[in-house]
mmCIF file of C-alpha atoms in Angstrom:
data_model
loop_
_atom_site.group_PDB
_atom_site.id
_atom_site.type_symbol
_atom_site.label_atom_id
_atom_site.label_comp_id
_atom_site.label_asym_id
_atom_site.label_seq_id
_atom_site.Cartn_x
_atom_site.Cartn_y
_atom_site.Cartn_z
ATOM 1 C CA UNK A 1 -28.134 -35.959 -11.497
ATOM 2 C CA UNK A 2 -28.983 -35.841 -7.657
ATOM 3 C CA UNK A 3 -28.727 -32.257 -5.890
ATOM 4 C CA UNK A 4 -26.537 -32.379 -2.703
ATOM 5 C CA UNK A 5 -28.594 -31.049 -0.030
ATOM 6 C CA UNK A 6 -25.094 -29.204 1.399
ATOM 7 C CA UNK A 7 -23.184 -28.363 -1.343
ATOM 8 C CA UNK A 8 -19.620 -27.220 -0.714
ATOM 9 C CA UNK A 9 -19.560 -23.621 0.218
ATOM 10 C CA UNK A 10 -16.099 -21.737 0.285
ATOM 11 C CA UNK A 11 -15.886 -18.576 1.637
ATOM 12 C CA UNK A 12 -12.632 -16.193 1.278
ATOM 13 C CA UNK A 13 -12.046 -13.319 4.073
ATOM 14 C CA UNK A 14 -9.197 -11.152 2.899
ATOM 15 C CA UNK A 15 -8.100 -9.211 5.688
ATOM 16 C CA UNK A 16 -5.194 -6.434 6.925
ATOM 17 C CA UNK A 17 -5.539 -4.423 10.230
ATOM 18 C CA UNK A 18 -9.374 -4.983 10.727
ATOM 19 C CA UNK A 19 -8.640 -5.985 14.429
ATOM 20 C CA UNK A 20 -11.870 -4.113 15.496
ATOM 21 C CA UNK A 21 -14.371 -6.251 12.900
ATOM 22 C CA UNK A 22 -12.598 -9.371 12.202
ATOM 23 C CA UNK A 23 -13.614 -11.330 14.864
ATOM 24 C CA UNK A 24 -17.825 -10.448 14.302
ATOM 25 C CA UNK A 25 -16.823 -11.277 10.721
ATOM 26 C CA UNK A 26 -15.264 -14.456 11.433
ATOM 27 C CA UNK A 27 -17.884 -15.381 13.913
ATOM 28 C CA UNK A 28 -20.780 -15.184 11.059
ATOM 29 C CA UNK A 29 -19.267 -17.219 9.081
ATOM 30 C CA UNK A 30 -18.766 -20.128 11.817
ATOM 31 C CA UNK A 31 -21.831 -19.455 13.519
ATOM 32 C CA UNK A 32 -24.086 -20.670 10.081
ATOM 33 C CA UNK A 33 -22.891 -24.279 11.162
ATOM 34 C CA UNK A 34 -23.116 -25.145 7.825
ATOM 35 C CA UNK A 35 -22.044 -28.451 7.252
ATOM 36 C CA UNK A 36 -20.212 -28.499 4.313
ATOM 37 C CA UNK A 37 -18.368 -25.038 4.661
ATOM 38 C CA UNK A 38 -14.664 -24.134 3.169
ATOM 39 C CA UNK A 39 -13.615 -20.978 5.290
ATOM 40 C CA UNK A 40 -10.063 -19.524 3.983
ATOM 41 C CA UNK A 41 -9.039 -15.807 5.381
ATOM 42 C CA UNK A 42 -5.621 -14.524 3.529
ATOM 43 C CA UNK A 43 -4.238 -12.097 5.383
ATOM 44 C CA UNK A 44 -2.112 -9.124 4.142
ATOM 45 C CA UNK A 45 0.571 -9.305 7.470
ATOM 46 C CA UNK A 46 -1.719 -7.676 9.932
ATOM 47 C CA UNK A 47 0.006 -5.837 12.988
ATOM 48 C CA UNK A 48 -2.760 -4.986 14.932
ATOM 49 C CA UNK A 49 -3.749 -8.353 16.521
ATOM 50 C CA UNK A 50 -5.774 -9.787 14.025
ATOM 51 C CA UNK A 51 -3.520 -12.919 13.359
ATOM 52 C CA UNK A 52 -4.013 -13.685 17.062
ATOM 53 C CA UNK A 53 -7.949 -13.482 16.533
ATOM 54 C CA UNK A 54 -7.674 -15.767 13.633
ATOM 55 C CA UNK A 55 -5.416 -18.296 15.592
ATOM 56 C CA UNK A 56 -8.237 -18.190 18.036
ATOM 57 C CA UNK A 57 -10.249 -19.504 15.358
ATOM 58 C CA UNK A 58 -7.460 -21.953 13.667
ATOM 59 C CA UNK A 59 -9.599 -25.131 14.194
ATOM 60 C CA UNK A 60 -12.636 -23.695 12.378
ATOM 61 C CA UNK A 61 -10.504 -22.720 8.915
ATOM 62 C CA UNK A 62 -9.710 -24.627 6.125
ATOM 63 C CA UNK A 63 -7.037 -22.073 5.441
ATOM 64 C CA UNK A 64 -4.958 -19.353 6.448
ATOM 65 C CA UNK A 65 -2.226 -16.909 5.726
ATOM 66 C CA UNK A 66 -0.649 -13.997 6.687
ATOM 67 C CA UNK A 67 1.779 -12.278 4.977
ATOM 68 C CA UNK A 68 2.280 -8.912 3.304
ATOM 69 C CA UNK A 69 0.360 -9.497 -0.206
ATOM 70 C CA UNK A 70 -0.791 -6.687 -3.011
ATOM 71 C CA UNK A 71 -3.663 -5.744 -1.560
ATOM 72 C CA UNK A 72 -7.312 -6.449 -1.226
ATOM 73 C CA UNK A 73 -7.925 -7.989 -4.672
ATOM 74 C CA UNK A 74 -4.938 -9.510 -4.418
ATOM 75 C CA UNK A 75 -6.010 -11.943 -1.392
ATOM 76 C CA UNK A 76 -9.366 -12.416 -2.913
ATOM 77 C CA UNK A 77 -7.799 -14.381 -5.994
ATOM 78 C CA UNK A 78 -5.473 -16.283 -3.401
ATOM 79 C CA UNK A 79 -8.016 -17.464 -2.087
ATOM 80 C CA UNK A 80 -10.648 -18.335 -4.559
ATOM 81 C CA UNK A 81 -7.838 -20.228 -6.434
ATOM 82 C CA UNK A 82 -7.452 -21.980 -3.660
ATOM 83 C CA UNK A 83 -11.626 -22.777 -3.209
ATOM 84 C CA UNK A 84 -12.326 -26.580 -3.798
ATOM 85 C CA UNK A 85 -16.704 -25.651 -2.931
ATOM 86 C CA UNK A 86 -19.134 -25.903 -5.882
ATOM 87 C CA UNK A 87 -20.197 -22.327 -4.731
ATOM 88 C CA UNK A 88 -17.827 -19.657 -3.938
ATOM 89 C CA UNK A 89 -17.679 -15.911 -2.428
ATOM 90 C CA UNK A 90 -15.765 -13.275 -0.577
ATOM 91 C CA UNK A 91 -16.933 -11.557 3.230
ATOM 92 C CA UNK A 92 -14.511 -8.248 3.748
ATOM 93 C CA UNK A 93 -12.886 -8.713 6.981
ATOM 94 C CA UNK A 94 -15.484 -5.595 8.555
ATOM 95 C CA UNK A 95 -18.979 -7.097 7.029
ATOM 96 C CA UNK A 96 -21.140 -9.982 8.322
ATOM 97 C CA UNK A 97 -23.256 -13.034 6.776
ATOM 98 C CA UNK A 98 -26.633 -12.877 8.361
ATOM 99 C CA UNK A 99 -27.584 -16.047 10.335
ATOM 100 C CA UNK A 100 -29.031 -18.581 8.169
ATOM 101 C CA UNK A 101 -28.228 -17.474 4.867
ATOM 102 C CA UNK A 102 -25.804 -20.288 3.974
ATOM 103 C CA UNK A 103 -28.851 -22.587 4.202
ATOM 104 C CA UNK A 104 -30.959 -20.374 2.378
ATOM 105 C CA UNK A 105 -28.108 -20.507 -0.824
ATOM 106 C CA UNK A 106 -28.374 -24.042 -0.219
ATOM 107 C CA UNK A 107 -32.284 -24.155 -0.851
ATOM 108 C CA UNK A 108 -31.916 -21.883 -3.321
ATOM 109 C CA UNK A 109 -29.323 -23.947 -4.796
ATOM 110 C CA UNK A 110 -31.484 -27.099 -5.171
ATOM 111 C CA UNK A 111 -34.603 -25.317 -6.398
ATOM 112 C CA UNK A 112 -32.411 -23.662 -9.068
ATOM 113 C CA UNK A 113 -29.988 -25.827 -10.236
ATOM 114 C CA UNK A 114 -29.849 -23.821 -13.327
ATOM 115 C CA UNK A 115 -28.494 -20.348 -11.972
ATOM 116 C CA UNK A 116 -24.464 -20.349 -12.101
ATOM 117 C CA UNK A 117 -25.118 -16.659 -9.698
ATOM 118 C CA UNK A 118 -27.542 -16.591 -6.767
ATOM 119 C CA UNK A 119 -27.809 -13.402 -4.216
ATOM 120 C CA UNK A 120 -29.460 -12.130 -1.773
ATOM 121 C CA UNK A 121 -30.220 -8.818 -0.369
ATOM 122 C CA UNK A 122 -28.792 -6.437 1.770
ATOM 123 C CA UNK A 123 -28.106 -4.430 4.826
ATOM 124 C CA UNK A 124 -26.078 -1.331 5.839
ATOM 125 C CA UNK A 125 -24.878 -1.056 9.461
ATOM 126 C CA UNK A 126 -22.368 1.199 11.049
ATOM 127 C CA UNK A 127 -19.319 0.401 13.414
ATOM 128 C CA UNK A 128 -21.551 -0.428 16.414
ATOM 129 C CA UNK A 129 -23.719 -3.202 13.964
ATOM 130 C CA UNK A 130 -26.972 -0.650 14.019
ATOM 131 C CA UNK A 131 -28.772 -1.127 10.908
ATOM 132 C CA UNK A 132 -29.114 1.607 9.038
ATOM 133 C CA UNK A 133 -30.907 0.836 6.005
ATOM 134 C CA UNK A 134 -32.116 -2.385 4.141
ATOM 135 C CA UNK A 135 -31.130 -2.228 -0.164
ATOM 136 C CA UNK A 136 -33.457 -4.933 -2.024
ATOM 137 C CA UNK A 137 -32.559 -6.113 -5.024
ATOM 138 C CA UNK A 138 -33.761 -8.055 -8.192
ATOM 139 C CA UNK A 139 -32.538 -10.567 -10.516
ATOM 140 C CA UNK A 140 -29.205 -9.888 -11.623
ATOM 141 C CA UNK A 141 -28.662 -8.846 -15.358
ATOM 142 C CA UNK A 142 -25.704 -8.008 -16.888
ATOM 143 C CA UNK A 143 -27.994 -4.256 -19.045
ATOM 144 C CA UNK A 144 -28.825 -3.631 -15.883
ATOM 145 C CA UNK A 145 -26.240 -3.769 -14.075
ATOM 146 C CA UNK A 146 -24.661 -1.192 -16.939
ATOM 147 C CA UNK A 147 -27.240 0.650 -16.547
ATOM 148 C CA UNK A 148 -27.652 1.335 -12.917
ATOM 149 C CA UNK A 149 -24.985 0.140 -11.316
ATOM 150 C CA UNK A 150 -23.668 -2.450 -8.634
ATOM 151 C CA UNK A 151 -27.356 -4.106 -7.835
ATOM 152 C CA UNK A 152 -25.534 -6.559 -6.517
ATOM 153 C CA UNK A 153 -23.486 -6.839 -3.168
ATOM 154 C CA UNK A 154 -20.330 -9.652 -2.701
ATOM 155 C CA UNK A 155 -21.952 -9.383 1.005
ATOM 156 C CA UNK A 156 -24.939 -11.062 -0.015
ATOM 157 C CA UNK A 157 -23.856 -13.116 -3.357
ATOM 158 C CA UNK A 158 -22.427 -16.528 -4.478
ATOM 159 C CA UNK A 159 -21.280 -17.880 -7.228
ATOM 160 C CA UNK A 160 -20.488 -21.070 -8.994
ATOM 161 C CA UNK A 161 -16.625 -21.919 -8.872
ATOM 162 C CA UNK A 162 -16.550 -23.376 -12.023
ATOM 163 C CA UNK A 163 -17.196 -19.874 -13.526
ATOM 164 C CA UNK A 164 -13.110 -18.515 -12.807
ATOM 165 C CA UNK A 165 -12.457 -21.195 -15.988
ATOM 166 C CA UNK A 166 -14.228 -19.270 -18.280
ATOM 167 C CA UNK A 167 -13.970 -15.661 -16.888
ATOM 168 C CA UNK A 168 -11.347 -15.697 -14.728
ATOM 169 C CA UNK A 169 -10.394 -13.915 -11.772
ATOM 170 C CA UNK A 170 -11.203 -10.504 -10.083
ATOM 171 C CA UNK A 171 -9.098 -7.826 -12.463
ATOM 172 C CA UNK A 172 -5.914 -6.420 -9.990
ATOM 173 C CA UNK A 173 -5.797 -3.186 -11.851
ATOM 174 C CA UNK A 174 -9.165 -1.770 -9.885
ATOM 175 C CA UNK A 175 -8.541 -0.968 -6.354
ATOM 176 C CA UNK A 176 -11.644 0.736 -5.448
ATOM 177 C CA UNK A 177 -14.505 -0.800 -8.335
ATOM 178 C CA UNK A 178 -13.172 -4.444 -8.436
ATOM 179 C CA UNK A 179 -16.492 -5.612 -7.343
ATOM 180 C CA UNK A 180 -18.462 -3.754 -9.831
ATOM 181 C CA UNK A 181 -16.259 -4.960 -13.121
ATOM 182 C CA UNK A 182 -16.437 -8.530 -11.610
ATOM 183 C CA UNK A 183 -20.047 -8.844 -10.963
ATOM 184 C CA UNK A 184 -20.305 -7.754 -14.699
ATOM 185 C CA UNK A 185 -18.180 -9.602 -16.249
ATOM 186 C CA UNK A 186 -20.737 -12.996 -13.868
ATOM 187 C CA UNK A 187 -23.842 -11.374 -15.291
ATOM 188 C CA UNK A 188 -22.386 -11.255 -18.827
ATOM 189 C CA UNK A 189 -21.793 -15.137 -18.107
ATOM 190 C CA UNK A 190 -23.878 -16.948 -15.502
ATOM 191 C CA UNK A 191 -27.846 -17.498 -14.851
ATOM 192 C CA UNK A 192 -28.512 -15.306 -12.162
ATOM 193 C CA UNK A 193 -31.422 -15.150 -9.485
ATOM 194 C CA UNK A 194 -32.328 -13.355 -6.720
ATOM 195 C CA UNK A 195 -33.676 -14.510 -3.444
ATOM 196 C CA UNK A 196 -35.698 -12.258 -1.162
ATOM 197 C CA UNK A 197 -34.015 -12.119 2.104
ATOM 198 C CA UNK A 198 -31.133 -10.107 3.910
ATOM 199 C CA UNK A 199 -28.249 -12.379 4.034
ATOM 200 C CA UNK A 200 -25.263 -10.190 4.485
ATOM 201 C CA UNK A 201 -24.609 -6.583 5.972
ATOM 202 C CA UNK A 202 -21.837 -3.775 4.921
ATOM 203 C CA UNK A 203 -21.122 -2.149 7.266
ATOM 204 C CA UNK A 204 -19.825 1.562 6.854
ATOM 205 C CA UNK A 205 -17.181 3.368 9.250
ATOM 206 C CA UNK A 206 -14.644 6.256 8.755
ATOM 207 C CA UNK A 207 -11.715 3.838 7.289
ATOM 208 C CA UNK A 208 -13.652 2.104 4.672
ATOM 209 C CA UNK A 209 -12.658 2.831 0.642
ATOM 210 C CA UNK A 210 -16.219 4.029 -0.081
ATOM 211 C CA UNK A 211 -15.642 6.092 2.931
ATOM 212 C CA UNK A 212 -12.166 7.989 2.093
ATOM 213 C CA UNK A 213 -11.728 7.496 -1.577
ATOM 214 C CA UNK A 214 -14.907 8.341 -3.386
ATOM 215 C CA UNK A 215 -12.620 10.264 -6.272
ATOM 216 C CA UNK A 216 -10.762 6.681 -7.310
ATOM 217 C CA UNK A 217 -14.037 4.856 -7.346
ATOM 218 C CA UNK A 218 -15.447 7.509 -9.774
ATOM 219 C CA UNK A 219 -12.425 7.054 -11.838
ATOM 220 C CA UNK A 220 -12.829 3.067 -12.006
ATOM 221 C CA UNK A 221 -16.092 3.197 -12.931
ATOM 222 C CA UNK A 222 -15.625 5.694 -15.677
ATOM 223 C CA UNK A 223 -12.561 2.998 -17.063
ATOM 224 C CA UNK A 224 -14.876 0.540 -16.298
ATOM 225 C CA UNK A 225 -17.730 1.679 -18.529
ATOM 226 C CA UNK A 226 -15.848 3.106 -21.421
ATOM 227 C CA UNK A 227 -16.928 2.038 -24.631
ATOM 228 C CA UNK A 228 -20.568 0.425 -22.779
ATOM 229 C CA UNK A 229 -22.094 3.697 -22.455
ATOM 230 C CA UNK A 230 -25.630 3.521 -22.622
ATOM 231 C CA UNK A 231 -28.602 6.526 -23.306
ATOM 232 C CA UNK A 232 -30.294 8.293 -20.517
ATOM 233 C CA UNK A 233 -33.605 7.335 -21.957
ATOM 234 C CA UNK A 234 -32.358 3.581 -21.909
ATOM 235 C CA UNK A 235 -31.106 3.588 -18.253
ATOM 236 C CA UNK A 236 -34.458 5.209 -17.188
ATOM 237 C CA UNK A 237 -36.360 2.198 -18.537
ATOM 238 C CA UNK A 238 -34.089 0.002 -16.752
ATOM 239 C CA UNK A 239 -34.825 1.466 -13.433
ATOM 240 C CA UNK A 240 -39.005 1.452 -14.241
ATOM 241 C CA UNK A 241 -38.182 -2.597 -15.021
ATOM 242 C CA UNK A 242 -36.693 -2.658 -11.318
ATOM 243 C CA UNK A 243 -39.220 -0.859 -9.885
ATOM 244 C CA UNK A 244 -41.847 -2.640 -10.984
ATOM 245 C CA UNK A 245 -40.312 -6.146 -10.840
ATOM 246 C CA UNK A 246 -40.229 -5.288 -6.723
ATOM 247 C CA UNK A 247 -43.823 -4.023 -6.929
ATOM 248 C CA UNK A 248 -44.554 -7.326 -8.663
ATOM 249 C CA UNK A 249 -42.803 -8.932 -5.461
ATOM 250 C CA UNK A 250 -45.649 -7.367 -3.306
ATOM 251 C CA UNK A 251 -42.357 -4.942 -1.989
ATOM 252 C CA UNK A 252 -44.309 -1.596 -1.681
ATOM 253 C CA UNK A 253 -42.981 -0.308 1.283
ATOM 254 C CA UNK A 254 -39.520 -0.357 -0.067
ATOM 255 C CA UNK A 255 -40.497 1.520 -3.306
ATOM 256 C CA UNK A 256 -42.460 3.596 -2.031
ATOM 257 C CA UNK A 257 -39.834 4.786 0.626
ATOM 258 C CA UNK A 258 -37.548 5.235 -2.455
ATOM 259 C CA UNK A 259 -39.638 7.004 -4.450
ATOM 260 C CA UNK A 260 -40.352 9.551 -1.576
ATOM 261 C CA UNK A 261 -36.777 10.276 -0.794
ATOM 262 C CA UNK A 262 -36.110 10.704 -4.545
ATOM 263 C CA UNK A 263 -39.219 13.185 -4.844
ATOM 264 C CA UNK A 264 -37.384 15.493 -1.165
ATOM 265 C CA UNK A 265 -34.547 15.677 -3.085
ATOM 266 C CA UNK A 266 -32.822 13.578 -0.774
ATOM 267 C CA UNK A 267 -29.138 11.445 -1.463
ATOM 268 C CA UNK A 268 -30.328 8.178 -0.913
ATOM 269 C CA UNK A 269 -28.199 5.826 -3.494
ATOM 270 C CA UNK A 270 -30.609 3.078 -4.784
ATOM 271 C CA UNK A 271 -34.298 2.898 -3.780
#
């Protein structure tokens, strides 16, 4: 069966009172000029201007809305039922694609027509766009991901469509961990791969969740892993398979940046 060099990409932007971010969000998601691109933004009835930024950029969406809605999760799943691409994701209305990625999925797509999950890495920025830090990651695997955590971004990730039929949708009881019990519930299920290059940035300022409601994200992720708890012994080895895996990838300046910070005692998240 022939590869299409552009398969159908649809990207979902939910959004509420981001007036500040929207438009740099919006903008690198056009600005890919890919040319087989699905762009939908749901909107949660926004009163700070941002439905005048997104009529600014009516002729460049497949898709919008605006009106009050259950929250975050809650526009995702409007608008990946509504997705018609092959390959699917959500960009938060205050994070950016980096330029080029879309065709870099698309490679990646063709050279891997196996893998139902492809990502890429990351990049943390503040309000004014400086980078902060980079976070690498590896192949996505569903131990792992138990293990260690969300090694995976929805900044930087796509995803076959045709996935939602057999695991459905992102679970509406989570408000802050969503992303974390999806992109287990994909590893559990798809072929994943990894592709070594920044393609999206999240970008942290004082009104984000991870920001203002670290207790509730805790709390998910304890729900989350009930019953999958795994030794400390066991977790350890996972993060030695990482390591190495991104030694093996000739990335030694990025371990070896961890593995200082981790030896100063310093709070540094994932190497």
């Amino acid at each position: 069966m022939a590869v299409s060099l552009f398969p159908k990409i649809s990207i979902v932007t939910p959004s509420f009172n981001q007036a500040g971010y929207l438009e740099k969000t919006i903008n690198s998601v056009i600005d890919q000029r890919y040319p087989n691109l699905e762009y939908i933004i749901i909107d949660g009835g926004s009163v700070d201007g941002s439905v005048k930024i997104i009529k600014k950029y009516e002729p460049y969406l497949t898709y919008w809305i605006s009106e009050r809605d259950n929250g975050q999760v809650d526009a995702i799943n409007k608008g990946l039922r509504r997705a018609s691409g092959e390959w699917v994701a959500w960009q938060n209305s205050d994070d950016i694609y980096y330029p080029g990625a879309f065709e870099e999925l698309a490679e990646a797509i063709r050279m891997h027509p196996e893998a139902s999950l492809i990502i890429g890495d990351l990049m943390l920025i503040d309000q004014d766009e400086k980078k902060i830090r980079d976070v690498r990651y590896i192949n996505p695997e569903y131990h792992a991901l138990l293990a260690e955590g969300m090694l995976i971004a929805n900044q930087s990730s796509f995803w076959r469509r045709e996935l939602h039929e057999k695991i459905g949708y992102l679970d509406e009881n989570y408000h802050c961990s969503f992303d974390y019990e999806w992109f287990l519930r994909v590893a559990e299920h798809a072929k994943g791969m990894h592709v070594s290059s920044v393609w999206g940035a999240l970008r942290y300022h004082d009104e984000t969740k991870t920001s203002t409601m670290t207790e509730r994200f805790l709390s998910e992720q304890k729900q989350i892993l009930d019953g999958r708890s795994m030794p400390e012994w066991r977790k350890s080895m996972y993060k030695l398979r990482r390591l190495s895996l991104m030694l093996g990838e000739g990335q030694f300046d990025y371990v070896f940046r961890g593995l200082r910070k981790f030896v100063a005692g310093q709070k540094g998240g994932q190497v």
